[in-house]
Amino acid sequence: LYDLPVMTDVYSQGALRVLMTLFGPVYITEPSLLPSLAYTMVDLCVTYGNDPLAAYAYGLYGMLLCGVLGEIELGYQFGKLALKILDQFSAREIYCRVTNKFYSFIIHWKERAALSLEPLRQKTIPVGLETGEIEFTCYAAVNYCHNVALLEENLAIAAQKITPYLQLIESLQQKFQLYYTQIWLQYLCNLQGQSKEPKKLDGAIFDREQILPRLIEIQNFSSVLIVTGK
């Protein structure tokens, strides 16, 4: 796949860009469509050749292979392929999107999850800000915070590390990512005894009564599932 010819068909190039743009809305509201999205992008590359956006296609496919289909080795190799294609085309404009896929959803299946933290913090998030990829910068920030919450042994330090990224996401007005990050920070608060009901995600950071209806209204089902367990 790395040695495929360069894609020259403008309609296929346009289709790849449209499909990549659809990832966010599909992931939030109808994640069951993600496999179809990934298969279509990869099929376009196999049929018409590699484009810089092939890096995103292979990364998305690798994520699904690892996390959904259980094909961990193959998924990991597709993730590595995505990084190679990214370098091949010097596609800095999608660096944030592609590396977020690899370090947030793929690497931990084969290597230590802690290896995801510094690449996300030092490269993915800063490059995303530099290139104006606000949405995916905030996705990467969410994933960094999620990993910190699960990997940092000291709960207070984990909360300190997450707080600046919560503020960054809030300043960039990315509501989905903001609510998701609030959930993880509230989780840490609960574990530290800073909530009236430790087994319920509700408190100073995540006001369940106010935010949960908003999540349902905007069809943010992934966050609703975490909050309610339903």
mmCIF file with all atom_site columns, N, CA, C and O in Angstrom, residues 133-174:
data_model
loop_
_atom_site.group_PDB
_atom_site.id
_atom_site.type_symbol
_atom_site.label_atom_id
_atom_site.label_alt_id
_atom_site.label_comp_id
_atom_site.label_asym_id
_atom_site.label_entity_id
_atom_site.label_seq_id
_atom_site.pdbx_PDB_ins_code
_atom_site.Cartn_x
_atom_site.Cartn_y
_atom_site.Cartn_z
_atom_site.occupancy
_atom_site.B_iso_or_equiv
_atom_site.pdbx_formal_charge
_atom_site.auth_seq_id
_atom_site.auth_comp_id
_atom_site.auth_asym_id
_atom_site.auth_atom_id
_atom_site.pdbx_PDB_model_num
ATOM 1   N N  . GLU A 1 133 ? -6.199  23.330 13.079 1.00 0.00 ? 133 GLU A N  1
ATOM 2   C CA . GLU A 1 133 ? -7.072  22.159 13.228 1.00 0.00 ? 133 GLU A CA 1
ATOM 3   C C  . GLU A 1 133 ? -7.706  22.171 14.616 1.00 0.00 ? 133 GLU A C  1
ATOM 4   O O  . GLU A 1 133 ? -7.403  21.324 15.466 1.00 0.00 ? 133 GLU A O  1
ATOM 5   N N  . ILE A 1 134 ? -8.586  23.128 14.842 1.00 0.00 ? 134 ILE A N  1
ATOM 6   C CA . ILE A 1 134 ? -9.136  23.346 16.179 1.00 0.00 ? 134 ILE A CA 1
ATOM 7   C C  . ILE A 1 134 ? -9.896  22.115 16.687 1.00 0.00 ? 134 ILE A C  1
ATOM 8   O O  . ILE A 1 134 ? -9.703  21.677 17.828 1.00 0.00 ? 134 ILE A O  1
ATOM 9   N N  . GLU A 1 135 ? -10.757 21.564 15.841 1.00 0.00 ? 135 GLU A N  1
ATOM 10  C CA . GLU A 1 135 ? -11.564 20.417 16.270 1.00 0.00 ? 135 GLU A CA 1
ATOM 11  C C  . GLU A 1 135 ? -10.682 19.248 16.703 1.00 0.00 ? 135 GLU A C  1
ATOM 12  O O  . GLU A 1 135 ? -10.867 18.668 17.782 1.00 0.00 ? 135 GLU A O  1
ATOM 13  N N  . PHE A 1 136 ? -9.695  18.904 15.866 1.00 0.00 ? 136 PHE A N  1
ATOM 14  C CA . PHE A 1 136 ? -8.880  17.732 16.170 1.00 0.00 ? 136 PHE A CA 1
ATOM 15  C C  . PHE A 1 136 ? -7.802  18.023 17.204 1.00 0.00 ? 136 PHE A C  1
ATOM 16  O O  . PHE A 1 136 ? -7.341  17.110 17.887 1.00 0.00 ? 136 PHE A O  1
ATOM 17  N N  . THR A 1 137 ? -7.399  19.270 17.342 1.00 0.00 ? 137 THR A N  1
ATOM 18  C CA . THR A 1 137 ? -6.537  19.637 18.461 1.00 0.00 ? 137 THR A CA 1
ATOM 19  C C  . THR A 1 137 ? -7.252  19.314 19.767 1.00 0.00 ? 137 THR A C  1
ATOM 20  O O  . THR A 1 137 ? -6.655  18.757 20.699 1.00 0.00 ? 137 THR A O  1
ATOM 21  N N  . CYS A 1 138 ? -8.512  19.634 19.821 1.00 0.00 ? 138 CYS A N  1
ATOM 22  C CA . CYS A 1 138 ? -9.290  19.396 21.037 1.00 0.00 ? 138 CYS A CA 1
ATOM 23  C C  . CYS A 1 138 ? -9.594  17.910 21.230 1.00 0.00 ? 138 CYS A C  1
ATOM 24  O O  . CYS A 1 138 ? -9.650  17.436 22.370 1.00 0.00 ? 138 CYS A O  1
ATOM 25  N N  . TYR A 1 139 ? -9.770  17.170 20.145 1.00 0.00 ? 139 TYR A N  1
ATOM 26  C CA . TYR A 1 139 ? -9.884  15.711 20.287 1.00 0.00 ? 139 TYR A CA 1
ATOM 27  C C  . TYR A 1 139 ? -8.607  15.145 20.898 1.00 0.00 ? 139 TYR A C  1
ATOM 28  O O  . TYR A 1 139 ? -8.646  14.282 21.783 1.00 0.00 ? 139 TYR A O  1
ATOM 29  N N  . ALA A 1 140 ? -7.460  15.596 20.383 1.00 0.00 ? 140 ALA A N  1
ATOM 30  C CA . ALA A 1 140 ? -6.183  15.118 20.910 1.00 0.00 ? 140 ALA A CA 1
ATOM 31  C C  . ALA A 1 140 ? -6.031  15.498 22.375 1.00 0.00 ? 140 ALA A C  1
ATOM 32  O O  . ALA A 1 140 ? -5.516  14.704 23.184 1.00 0.00 ? 140 ALA A O  1
ATOM 33  N N  . ALA A 1 141 ? -6.465  16.705 22.742 1.00 0.00 ? 141 ALA A N  1
ATOM 34  C CA . ALA A 1 141 ? -6.404  17.139 24.139 1.00 0.00 ? 141 ALA A CA 1
ATOM 35  C C  . ALA A 1 141 ? -7.283  16.253 25.017 1.00 0.00 ? 141 ALA A C  1
ATOM 36  O O  . ALA A 1 141 ? -6.888  15.869 26.128 1.00 0.00 ? 141 ALA A O  1
ATOM 37  N N  . VAL A 1 142 ? -8.468  15.928 24.525 1.00 0.00 ? 142 VAL A N  1
ATOM 38  C CA . VAL A 1 142 ? -9.370  15.030 25.260 1.00 0.00 ? 142 VAL A CA 1
ATOM 39  C C  . VAL A 1 142 ? -8.696  13.686 25.494 1.00 0.00 ? 142 VAL A C  1
ATOM 40  O O  . VAL A 1 142 ? -8.719  13.140 26.611 1.00 0.00 ? 142 VAL A O  1
ATOM 41  N N  . ASN A 1 143 ? -8.090  13.147 24.449 1.00 0.00 ? 143 ASN A N  1
ATOM 42  C CA . ASN A 1 143 ? -7.473  11.824 24.562 1.00 0.00 ? 143 ASN A CA 1
ATOM 43  C C  . ASN A 1 143 ? -6.256  11.844 25.482 1.00 0.00 ? 143 ASN A C  1
ATOM 44  O O  . ASN A 1 143 ? -6.003  10.888 26.217 1.00 0.00 ? 143 ASN A O  1
ATOM 45  N N  . TYR A 1 144 ? -5.519  12.937 25.441 1.00 0.00 ? 144 TYR A N  1
ATOM 46  C CA . TYR A 1 144 ? -4.410  13.090 26.381 1.00 0.00 ? 144 TYR A CA 1
ATOM 47  C C  . TYR A 1 144 ? -4.936  13.087 27.818 1.00 0.00 ? 144 TYR A C  1
ATOM 48  O O  . TYR A 1 144 ? -4.411  12.385 28.693 1.00 0.00 ? 144 TYR A O  1
ATOM 49  N N  . CYS A 1 145 ? -5.986  13.853 28.065 1.00 0.00 ? 145 CYS A N  1
ATOM 50  C CA . CYS A 1 145 ? -6.568  13.939 29.407 1.00 0.00 ? 145 CYS A CA 1
ATOM 51  C C  . CYS A 1 145 ? -7.124  12.589 29.860 1.00 0.00 ? 145 CYS A C  1
ATOM 52  O O  . CYS A 1 145 ? -6.951  12.187 31.026 1.00 0.00 ? 145 CYS A O  1
ATOM 53  N N  . HIS A 1 146 ? -7.773  11.900 28.951 1.00 0.00 ? 146 HIS A N  1
ATOM 54  C CA . HIS A 1 146 ? -8.328  10.576 29.247 1.00 0.00 ? 146 HIS A CA 1
ATOM 55  C C  . HIS A 1 146 ? -7.208  9.623  29.683 1.00 0.00 ? 146 HIS A C  1
ATOM 56  O O  . HIS A 1 146 ? -7.322  8.896  30.677 1.00 0.00 ? 146 HIS A O  1
ATOM 57  N N  . ASN A 1 147 ? -6.092  9.639  28.948 1.00 0.00 ? 147 ASN A N  1
ATOM 58  C CA . ASN A 1 147 ? -4.981  8.753  29.285 1.00 0.00 ? 147 ASN A CA 1
ATOM 59  C C  . ASN A 1 147 ? -4.314  9.158  30.596 1.00 0.00 ? 147 ASN A C  1
ATOM 60  O O  . ASN A 1 147 ? -3.928  8.302  31.395 1.00 0.00 ? 147 ASN A O  1
ATOM 61  N N  . VAL A 1 148 ? -4.182  10.454 30.811 1.00 0.00 ? 148 VAL A N  1
ATOM 62  C CA . VAL A 1 148 ? -3.614  10.923 32.081 1.00 0.00 ? 148 VAL A CA 1
ATOM 63  C C  . VAL A 1 148 ? -4.478  10.459 33.251 1.00 0.00 ? 148 VAL A C  1
ATOM 64  O O  . VAL A 1 148 ? -3.960  9.992  34.278 1.00 0.00 ? 148 VAL A O  1
ATOM 65  N N  . ALA A 1 149 ? -5.782  10.580 33.108 1.00 0.00 ? 149 ALA A N  1
ATOM 66  C CA . ALA A 1 149 ? -6.694  10.180 34.183 1.00 0.00 ? 149 ALA A CA 1
ATOM 67  C C  . ALA A 1 149 ? -6.547  8.700  34.536 1.00 0.00 ? 149 ALA A C  1
ATOM 68  O O  . ALA A 1 149 ? -6.693  8.317  35.701 1.00 0.00 ? 149 ALA A O  1
ATOM 69  N N  . LEU A 1 150 ? -6.250  7.881  33.547 1.00 0.00 ? 150 LEU A N  1
ATOM 70  C CA . LEU A 1 150 ? -6.151  6.442  33.775 1.00 0.00 ? 150 LEU A CA 1
ATOM 71  C C  . LEU A 1 150 ? -4.733  5.984  34.137 1.00 0.00 ? 150 LEU A C  1
ATOM 72  O O  . LEU A 1 150 ? -4.570  4.939  34.767 1.00 0.00 ? 150 LEU A O  1
ATOM 73  N N  . LEU A 1 151 ? -3.722  6.761  33.731 1.00 0.00 ? 151 LEU A N  1
ATOM 74  C CA . LEU A 1 151 ? -2.344  6.296  33.875 1.00 0.00 ? 151 LEU A CA 1
ATOM 75  C C  . LEU A 1 151 ? -1.577  6.956  35.023 1.00 0.00 ? 151 LEU A C  1
ATOM 76  O O  . LEU A 1 151 ? -0.687  6.336  35.598 1.00 0.00 ? 151 LEU A O  1
ATOM 77  N N  . GLU A 1 152 ? -1.889  8.202  35.342 1.00 0.00 ? 152 GLU A N  1
ATOM 78  C CA . GLU A 1 152 ? -1.162  8.918  36.394 1.00 0.00 ? 152 GLU A CA 1
ATOM 79  C C  . GLU A 1 152 ? -1.504  8.328  37.757 1.00 0.00 ? 152 GLU A C  1
ATOM 80  O O  . GLU A 1 152 ? -2.678  8.222  38.130 1.00 0.00 ? 152 GLU A O  1
ATOM 81  N N  . GLU A 1 153 ? -0.479  7.955  38.513 1.00 0.00 ? 153 GLU A N  1
ATOM 82  C CA . GLU A 1 153 ? -0.700  7.298  39.801 1.00 0.00 ? 153 GLU A CA 1
ATOM 83  C C  . GLU A 1 153 ? -1.213  8.279  40.862 1.00 0.00 ? 153 GLU A C  1
ATOM 84  O O  . GLU A 1 153 ? -1.977  7.902  41.745 1.00 0.00 ? 153 GLU A O  1
ATOM 85  N N  . ASN A 1 154 ? -0.789  9.525  40.785 1.00 0.00 ? 154 ASN A N  1
ATOM 86  C CA . ASN A 1 154 ? -1.203  10.526 41.767 1.00 0.00 ? 154 ASN A CA 1
ATOM 87  C C  . ASN A 1 154 ? -2.426  11.269 41.229 1.00 0.00 ? 154 ASN A C  1
ATOM 88  O O  . ASN A 1 154 ? -2.341  11.972 40.217 1.00 0.00 ? 154 ASN A O  1
ATOM 89  N N  . LEU A 1 155 ? -3.564  11.142 41.881 1.00 0.00 ? 155 LEU A N  1
ATOM 90  C CA . LEU A 1 155 ? -4.812  11.715 41.390 1.00 0.00 ? 155 LEU A CA 1
ATOM 91  C C  . LEU A 1 155 ? -4.762  13.241 41.337 1.00 0.00 ? 155 LEU A C  1
ATOM 92  O O  . LEU A 1 155 ? -5.294  13.857 40.404 1.00 0.00 ? 155 LEU A O  1
ATOM 93  N N  . ALA A 1 156 ? -4.141  13.857 42.338 1.00 0.00 ? 156 ALA A N  1
ATOM 94  C CA . ALA A 1 156 ? -4.056  15.314 42.363 1.00 0.00 ? 156 ALA A CA 1
ATOM 95  C C  . ALA A 1 156 ? -3.200  15.835 41.208 1.00 0.00 ? 156 ALA A C  1
ATOM 96  O O  . ALA A 1 156 ? -3.545  16.830 40.560 1.00 0.00 ? 156 ALA A O  1
ATOM 97  N N  . ILE A 1 157 ? -2.104  15.153 40.929 1.00 0.00 ? 157 ILE A N  1
ATOM 98  C CA . ILE A 1 157 ? -1.246  15.546 39.804 1.00 0.00 ? 157 ILE A CA 1
ATOM 99  C C  . ILE A 1 157 ? -1.979  15.354 38.484 1.00 0.00 ? 157 ILE A C  1
ATOM 100 O O  . ILE A 1 157 ? -1.878  16.190 37.574 1.00 0.00 ? 157 ILE A O  1
ATOM 101 N N  . ALA A 1 158 ? -2.726  14.266 38.364 1.00 0.00 ? 158 ALA A N  1
ATOM 102 C CA . ALA A 1 158 ? -3.505  14.023 37.151 1.00 0.00 ? 158 ALA A CA 1
ATOM 103 C C  . ALA A 1 158 ? -4.476  15.177 36.911 1.00 0.00 ? 158 ALA A C  1
ATOM 104 O O  . ALA A 1 158 ? -4.613  15.675 35.783 1.00 0.00 ? 158 ALA A O  1
ATOM 105 N N  . ALA A 1 159 ? -5.156  15.618 37.960 1.00 0.00 ? 159 ALA A N  1
ATOM 106 C CA . ALA A 1 159 ? -6.099  16.739 37.833 1.00 0.00 ? 159 ALA A CA 1
ATOM 107 C C  . ALA A 1 159 ? -5.376  18.018 37.424 1.00 0.00 ? 159 ALA A C  1
ATOM 108 O O  . ALA A 1 159 ? -5.886  18.795 36.607 1.00 0.00 ? 159 ALA A O  1
ATOM 109 N N  . GLN A 1 160 ? -4.176  18.248 37.976 1.00 0.00 ? 160 GLN A N  1
ATOM 110 C CA . GLN A 1 160 ? -3.395  19.426 37.612 1.00 0.00 ? 160 GLN A CA 1
ATOM 111 C C  . GLN A 1 160 ? -2.995  19.405 36.144 1.00 0.00 ? 160 GLN A C  1
ATOM 112 O O  . GLN A 1 160 ? -2.978  20.436 35.470 1.00 0.00 ? 160 GLN A O  1
ATOM 113 N N  . LYS A 1 161 ? -2.666  18.216 35.634 1.00 0.00 ? 161 LYS A N  1
ATOM 114 C CA . LYS A 1 161 ? -2.260  18.084 34.229 1.00 0.00 ? 161 LYS A CA 1
ATOM 115 C C  . LYS A 1 161 ? -3.440  18.304 33.284 1.00 0.00 ? 161 LYS A C  1
ATOM 116 O O  . LYS A 1 161 ? -3.274  18.832 32.183 1.00 0.00 ? 161 LYS A O  1
ATOM 117 N N  . ILE A 1 162 ? -4.617  17.889 33.696 1.00 0.00 ? 162 ILE A N  1
ATOM 118 C CA . ILE A 1 162 ? -5.803  17.978 32.843 1.00 0.00 ? 162 ILE A CA 1
ATOM 119 C C  . ILE A 1 162 ? -6.355  19.402 32.781 1.00 0.00 ? 162 ILE A C  1
ATOM 120 O O  . ILE A 1 162 ? -6.821  19.854 31.729 1.00 0.00 ? 162 ILE A O  1
ATOM 121 N N  . THR A 1 163 ? -6.310  20.127 33.890 1.00 0.00 ? 163 THR A N  1
ATOM 122 C CA . THR A 1 163 ? -6.961  21.433 33.990 1.00 0.00 ? 163 THR A CA 1
ATOM 123 C C  . THR A 1 163 ? -6.578  22.413 32.878 1.00 0.00 ? 163 THR A C  1
ATOM 124 O O  . THR A 1 163 ? -7.460  23.056 32.287 1.00 0.00 ? 163 THR A O  1
ATOM 125 N N  . PRO A 1 164 ? -5.285  22.569 32.515 1.00 0.00 ? 164 PRO A N  1
ATOM 126 C CA . PRO A 1 164 ? -4.955  23.515 31.432 1.00 0.00 ? 164 PRO A CA 1
ATOM 127 C C  . PRO A 1 164 ? -5.582  23.143 30.095 1.00 0.00 ? 164 PRO A C  1
ATOM 128 O O  . PRO A 1 164 ? -5.949  24.035 29.310 1.00 0.00 ? 164 PRO A O  1
ATOM 129 N N  . TYR A 1 165 ? -5.743  21.842 29.846 1.00 0.00 ? 165 TYR A N  1
ATOM 130 C CA . TYR A 1 165 ? -6.337  21.420 28.574 1.00 0.00 ? 165 TYR A CA 1
ATOM 131 C C  . TYR A 1 165 ? -7.848  21.605 28.582 1.00 0.00 ? 165 TYR A C  1
ATOM 132 O O  . TYR A 1 165 ? -8.446  21.888 27.540 1.00 0.00 ? 165 TYR A O  1
ATOM 133 N N  . LEU A 1 166 ? -8.448  21.474 29.748 1.00 0.00 ? 166 LEU A N  1
ATOM 134 C CA . LEU A 1 166 ? -9.864  21.807 29.873 1.00 0.00 ? 166 LEU A CA 1
ATOM 135 C C  . LEU A 1 166 ? -10.068 23.285 29.556 1.00 0.00 ? 166 LEU A C  1
ATOM 136 O O  . LEU A 1 166 ? -11.002 23.662 28.831 1.00 0.00 ? 166 LEU A O  1
ATOM 137 N N  . GLN A 1 167 ? -9.179  24.117 30.058 1.00 0.00 ? 167 GLN A N  1
ATOM 138 C CA . GLN A 1 167 ? -9.274  25.561 29.797 1.00 0.00 ? 167 GLN A CA 1
ATOM 139 C C  . GLN A 1 167 ? -9.021  25.874 28.323 1.00 0.00 ? 167 GLN A C  1
ATOM 140 O O  . GLN A 1 167 ? -9.678  26.740 27.745 1.00 0.00 ? 167 GLN A O  1
ATOM 141 N N  . LEU A 1 168 ? -8.073  25.155 27.704 1.00 0.00 ? 168 LEU A N  1
ATOM 142 C CA . LEU A 1 168 ? -7.803  25.341 26.275 1.00 0.00 ? 168 LEU A CA 1
ATOM 143 C C  . LEU A 1 168 ? -9.028  25.000 25.443 1.00 0.00 ? 168 LEU A C  1
ATOM 144 O O  . LEU A 1 168 ? -9.436  25.776 24.563 1.00 0.00 ? 168 LEU A O  1
ATOM 145 N N  . ILE A 1 169 ? -9.628  23.843 25.720 1.00 0.00 ? 169 ILE A N  1
ATOM 146 C CA . ILE A 1 169 ? -10.805 23.406 24.970 1.00 0.00 ? 169 ILE A CA 1
ATOM 147 C C  . ILE A 1 169 ? -11.956 24.394 25.151 1.00 0.00 ? 169 ILE A C  1
ATOM 148 O O  . ILE A 1 169 ? -12.665 24.726 24.199 1.00 0.00 ? 169 ILE A O  1
ATOM 149 N N  . GLU A 1 170 ? -12.116 24.881 26.380 1.00 0.00 ? 170 GLU A N  1
ATOM 150 C CA . GLU A 1 170 ? -13.189 25.848 26.648 1.00 0.00 ? 170 GLU A CA 1
ATOM 151 C C  . GLU A 1 170 ? -12.945 27.137 25.878 1.00 0.00 ? 170 GLU A C  1
ATOM 152 O O  . GLU A 1 170 ? -13.879 27.720 25.311 1.00 0.00 ? 170 GLU A O  1
ATOM 153 N N  . SER A 1 171 ? -11.693 27.585 25.811 1.00 0.00 ? 171 SER A N  1
ATOM 154 C CA . SER A 1 171 ? -11.374 28.825 25.100 1.00 0.00 ? 171 SER A CA 1
ATOM 155 C C  . SER A 1 171 ? -11.612 28.693 23.603 1.00 0.00 ? 171 SER A C  1
ATOM 156 O O  . SER A 1 171 ? -11.907 29.671 22.921 1.00 0.00 ? 171 SER A O  1
ATOM 157 N N  . LEU A 1 172 ? -11.478 27.465 23.079 1.00 0.00 ? 172 LEU A N  1
ATOM 158 C CA . LEU A 1 172 ? -11.695 27.210 21.652 1.00 0.00 ? 172 LEU A CA 1
ATOM 159 C C  . LEU A 1 172 ? -13.151 26.865 21.337 1.00 0.00 ? 172 LEU A C  1
ATOM 160 O O  . LEU A 1 172 ? -13.493 26.597 20.186 1.00 0.00 ? 172 LEU A O  1
ATOM 161 N N  . GLN A 1 173 ? -13.989 26.821 22.379 1.00 0.00 ? 173 GLN A N  1
ATOM 162 C CA . GLN A 1 173 ? -15.442 26.663 22.236 1.00 0.00 ? 173 GLN A CA 1
ATOM 163 C C  . GLN A 1 173 ? -15.833 25.355 21.520 1.00 0.00 ? 173 GLN A C  1
ATOM 164 O O  . GLN A 1 173 ? -16.724 25.334 20.677 1.00 0.00 ? 173 GLN A O  1
ATOM 165 N N  . GLN A 1 174 ? -15.160 24.276 21.908 1.00 0.00 ? 174 GLN A N  1
ATOM 166 C CA . GLN A 1 174 ? -15.479 22.959 21.364 1.00 0.00 ? 174 GLN A CA 1
ATOM 167 C C  . GLN A 1 174 ? -16.289 22.188 22.409 1.00 0.00 ? 174 GLN A C  1
ATOM 168 O O  . GLN A 1 174 ? -15.745 21.583 23.333 1.00 0.00 ? 174 GLN A O  1
#
